[in-house]
Coordinates of C-alpha atoms and ligand atoms in Angstrom, one line a residue:
M1 CA 70.7 69.3 88.2
F2 CA 73.1 68.5 85.6
H3 CA 76.5 70.4 86.0
I4 CA 78.3 70.6 83.0
P5 CA 82.2 71.6 83.8
L6 CA 83.9 73.8 82.1
S7 CA 86.6 71.9 80.6
S8 CA 83.5 70.7 78.3
L9 CA 82.3 74.3 76.7
R10 CA 85.3 74.1 74.1
P11 CA 84.7 70.6 73.1
H12 CA 81.3 71.3 72.9
F13 CA 81.2 75.2 71.9
G14 CA 84.6 75.1 69.6
D15 CA 85.5 78.8 67.9
I16 CA 81.3 79.5 67.9
D17 CA 80.2 83.4 67.3
I18 CA 79.3 84.6 71.4
Y19 CA 76.0 86.5 69.9
L20 CA 74.8 82.9 68.5
F21 CA 75.5 81.7 71.3
D22 CA 73.9 84.1 73.1
Q23 CA 70.6 82.8 70.6
L24 CA 71.3 79.7 71.7
L25 CA 70.6 81.2 74.6
K26 CA 67.8 82.4 74.0
G27 CA 66.2 78.9 72.5
R28 CA 65.6 80.9 69.6
I29 CA 67.7 77.8 67.6
Q30 CA 66.0 74.3 68.6
K31 CA 66.7 70.2 67.1
G32 CA 65.3 69.8 64.3
M33 CA 64.9 73.3 62.1
H34 CA 66.4 73.8 59.2
L35 CA 69.4 76.3 59.3
L36 CA 71.6 77.7 56.4
D37 CA 74.8 78.5 57.2
A38 CA 75.5 81.3 54.4
G39 CA 79.1 82.0 53.8
C40 CA 79.7 78.9 56.6
G41 CA 83.1 79.1 55.7
T42 CA 84.7 75.7 58.1
G43 CA 82.2 75.5 60.2
R44 CA 82.6 77.3 63.1
N45 CA 78.9 78.4 62.9
I46 CA 78.0 75.1 62.9
A47 CA 80.1 72.3 64.4
Y48 CA 78.1 72.1 67.5
L49 CA 74.0 72.8 65.9
M50 CA 75.1 69.8 63.3
Q51 CA 75.6 67.7 66.4
A52 CA 72.3 68.8 68.5
G53 CA 70.2 67.9 65.0
V54 CA 69.7 71.2 63.6
E55 CA 69.4 70.5 60.2
I56 CA 72.3 72.2 58.9
Y57 CA 72.7 73.7 55.4
G58 CA 76.1 76.2 53.8
A59 CA 77.3 77.8 50.8
D60 CA 80.1 79.5 50.7
I61 CA 81.5 81.0 47.6
S62 CA 85.4 78.3 47.9
A63 CA 85.3 74.9 47.1
E64 CA 87.6 74.7 49.3
A65 CA 85.9 75.9 52.3
I66 CA 82.8 73.4 51.4
G67 CA 85.1 70.1 51.8
K68 CA 86.1 71.3 54.7
T69 CA 82.9 71.5 56.0
R70 CA 81.8 68.3 54.3
E71 CA 84.4 66.7 56.5
L72 CA 83.4 68.2 59.5
A73 CA 80.3 67.4 58.7
S74 CA 80.9 63.3 57.8
E75 CA 82.7 63.2 61.3
L76 CA 80.6 65.2 63.2
A77 CA 77.2 64.5 62.2
P78 CA 77.1 61.7 59.3
T79 CA 73.1 60.9 58.3
L80 CA 74.1 65.1 57.3
P81 CA 73.4 64.7 53.8
T82 CA 77.3 65.8 52.2
R83 CA 74.9 67.5 49.2
N84 CA 73.4 70.2 52.3
F85 CA 76.9 72.0 51.5
V86 CA 77.1 73.7 48.0
V87 CA 79.1 75.9 46.6
A88 CA 77.5 79.2 45.5
D89 CA 77.6 83.0 45.9
L90 CA 75.4 84.1 48.0
D91 CA 73.3 86.1 46.3
A92 CA 72.3 82.9 44.0
L93 CA 71.2 80.5 45.9
P94 CA 69.8 77.1 45.3
F95 CA 67.7 76.9 47.7
E96 CA 63.6 76.9 47.1
N97 CA 61.8 79.4 48.7
K98 CA 61.0 79.3 52.4
R99 CA 63.2 76.8 53.1
F100 CA 64.6 77.6 56.1
D101 CA 63.7 78.6 60.3
V102 CA 66.9 80.2 60.9
V103 CA 69.2 81.6 58.5
L104 CA 73.2 83.1 59.8
C105 CA 75.5 84.7 57.9
S106 CA 78.5 85.9 60.3
A107 CA 81.8 87.6 58.7
V108 CA 80.8 87.6 55.0
L109 CA 78.4 90.5 54.3
H110 CA 81.8 93.3 54.7
F111 CA 82.8 92.0 51.3
A112 CA 80.0 92.7 48.8
R113 CA 81.6 93.1 45.6
S114 CA 79.2 96.5 45.6
E115 CA 76.4 98.0 47.5
E116 CA 73.9 96.5 44.5
H117 CA 75.2 92.7 45.8
F118 CA 74.9 93.6 49.7
K119 CA 71.5 94.1 49.3
S120 CA 71.0 91.5 46.5
I121 CA 72.8 88.7 48.7
L122 CA 70.0 89.9 51.9
R123 CA 67.2 89.4 49.4
E124 CA 68.4 86.3 48.5
L125 CA 68.4 85.4 52.5
W126 CA 65.1 86.5 53.0
R127 CA 64.1 84.8 49.6
V128 CA 65.3 80.7 51.5
L129 CA 63.9 81.8 54.9
K130 CA 60.2 81.0 56.0
P131 CA 58.7 83.7 57.6
G132 CA 58.7 83.7 61.0
G133 CA 61.7 82.8 60.6
M134 CA 65.0 84.5 62.0
L135 CA 68.3 85.9 60.5
F136 CA 71.4 86.0 62.6
A137 CA 73.7 88.7 60.8
R138 CA 77.1 90.2 62.0
F139 CA 79.2 92.1 59.6
S140 CA 81.5 95.1 59.8
T141 CA 80.1 98.6 59.6
T142 CA 80.9 102.0 60.4
I143 CA 78.6 102.2 63.7
G144 CA 80.0 104.2 66.6
L145 CA 83.3 104.7 64.4
E146 CA 81.7 107.3 61.8
G147 CA 84.3 109.9 60.3
K148 CA 87.1 108.3 61.6
L149 CA 87.7 105.4 58.9
Q150 CA 89.6 106.1 55.2
Q151 CA 86.9 106.3 53.0
V152 CA 88.0 105.1 49.8
E153 CA 84.5 105.3 47.3
G154 CA 81.5 105.0 48.9
R155 CA 80.6 103.0 51.6
F156 CA 83.9 101.2 50.8
Y157 CA 86.6 102.1 53.2
R158 CA 90.1 100.8 54.0
M159 CA 90.6 98.4 56.4
S160 CA 93.1 99.2 58.9
H161 CA 94.9 95.6 58.4
G162 CA 95.1 96.5 54.6
P163 CA 92.1 95.1 53.0
V164 CA 89.1 97.2 51.6
W165 CA 85.2 96.5 52.9
F166 CA 81.8 97.3 52.3
L167 CA 81.1 98.8 55.4
A168 CA 77.7 99.5 56.9
D169 CA 76.2 101.9 57.8
E170 CA 72.8 102.1 60.1
E171 CA 71.2 104.0 57.3
L172 CA 71.4 101.2 55.1
V173 CA 70.4 98.8 57.9
I174 CA 67.7 100.6 58.3
E175 CA 67.1 100.7 54.0
V176 CA 67.2 97.0 54.0
E177 CA 65.2 96.1 57.4
Q178 CA 62.2 98.1 55.7
E179 CA 62.4 97.2 52.4
L180 CA 62.4 93.4 53.4
G181 CA 60.3 93.7 56.3
A182 CA 62.4 92.6 58.8
G183 CA 61.7 93.4 62.7
R184 CA 64.4 93.5 65.2
L185 CA 64.4 90.3 68.1
E186 CA 67.4 92.5 69.3
P187 CA 68.3 95.6 69.3
L188 CA 71.3 96.8 66.5
K189 CA 74.4 95.5 68.7
T190 CA 78.5 96.5 67.7
V191 CA 81.2 96.2 69.1
L192 CA 84.3 98.5 68.5
V193 CA 87.9 96.5 68.1
E194 CA 90.3 98.9 69.1
Q195 CA 88.9 102.2 67.6
E196 CA 89.4 100.4 63.9
R197 CA 86.5 97.9 63.5
A198 CA 83.0 97.7 64.2
M199 CA 81.0 94.8 64.4
T200 CA 77.5 94.8 64.3
T201 CA 75.0 92.3 65.0
W202 CA 72.1 92.1 63.6
V203 CA 69.4 89.5 64.5
V204 CA 65.8 90.1 62.8
R205 CA 62.6 87.7 62.2
K206 CA 60.9 87.8 59.1
I207 CA 57.7 89.2 58.9
V208 CA 55.1 86.9 57.4
Ligands
LIG1 C1 85.5 86.0 57.0 S1 84.8 83.7 56.6 C2 83.4 83.4 57.6 C3 83.4 81.7 57.2 C4 82.2 81.9 59.0 N1 80.7 82.5 58.1 C5 82.4 82.6 60.1 O1 82.1 83.0 61.0 O2 83.4 82.0 60.1 C6 84.1 84.6 54.9 C7 83.6 83.8 54.4 O3 82.5 84.1 53.6 C8 82.1 83.2 52.2 N2 82.0 84.5 51.4 C9 82.2 85.6 50.9 N3 82.1 86.5 50.4 C10 81.1 85.3 49.8 C11 79.7 85.3 48.7 N4 79.4 86.0 47.5 N5 79.2 83.8 48.7 C12 79.7 83.1 48.7 N6 80.6 83.4 50.3 C13 81.2 83.6 50.3 C14 83.9 83.5 51.8 O4 84.3 82.4 50.9 C15 84.4 82.7 53.3 O5 84.6 81.3 53.9

């Protein structure tokens, strides 16, 4: 059996999110699939996938981040067109309906500017997802920290490191799930960081 040395894990996978890695191990992302990293930042979650033959696209509101992701793509996957990486707000994506097999949205949704913006982003990610496709999202929530966070207004909270974030709760996740017609591929999994921050992983399938 082919042996992968421990020392080659980091060169291959870099800083990939461990919960996304879990989805790779479960075989839910395959070569040739069309995958959008929504709020891709500088591309830590797509560096490996670009080289693995996945058709990667990225969107981010930051022109600087998209510039860096294009550079990464030119270096790691020169055949991927740089036009796959676009500057856009996730509530208005320049992609046609049902374009992607997989949509990733990692560490972005808590930056929503309002509850309506949060929902608009999720509706837009859903619009570009194919029936049967997978949405993988990680975002900060109140789950497990109910009553322990500093509420500013509505679902906005002051985080211990300073900024005010939009934190979904389980009720909102279920409401959006029902509106979209999303089926859970995994139970909701939430990691509590020092009892100060909750990071929830939400993995759903678009039911036809
Ligand atoms: C913490 S970084 C996460 C980057 C990447 N997803 C990761 O996991 O490494 C958040 C990213 O979301 C982008 N972002 C925040 N709000 C956005 C929006 N409304 N539309 C598009 N991108 C957004 C930021 O520009 C930033 O690159």
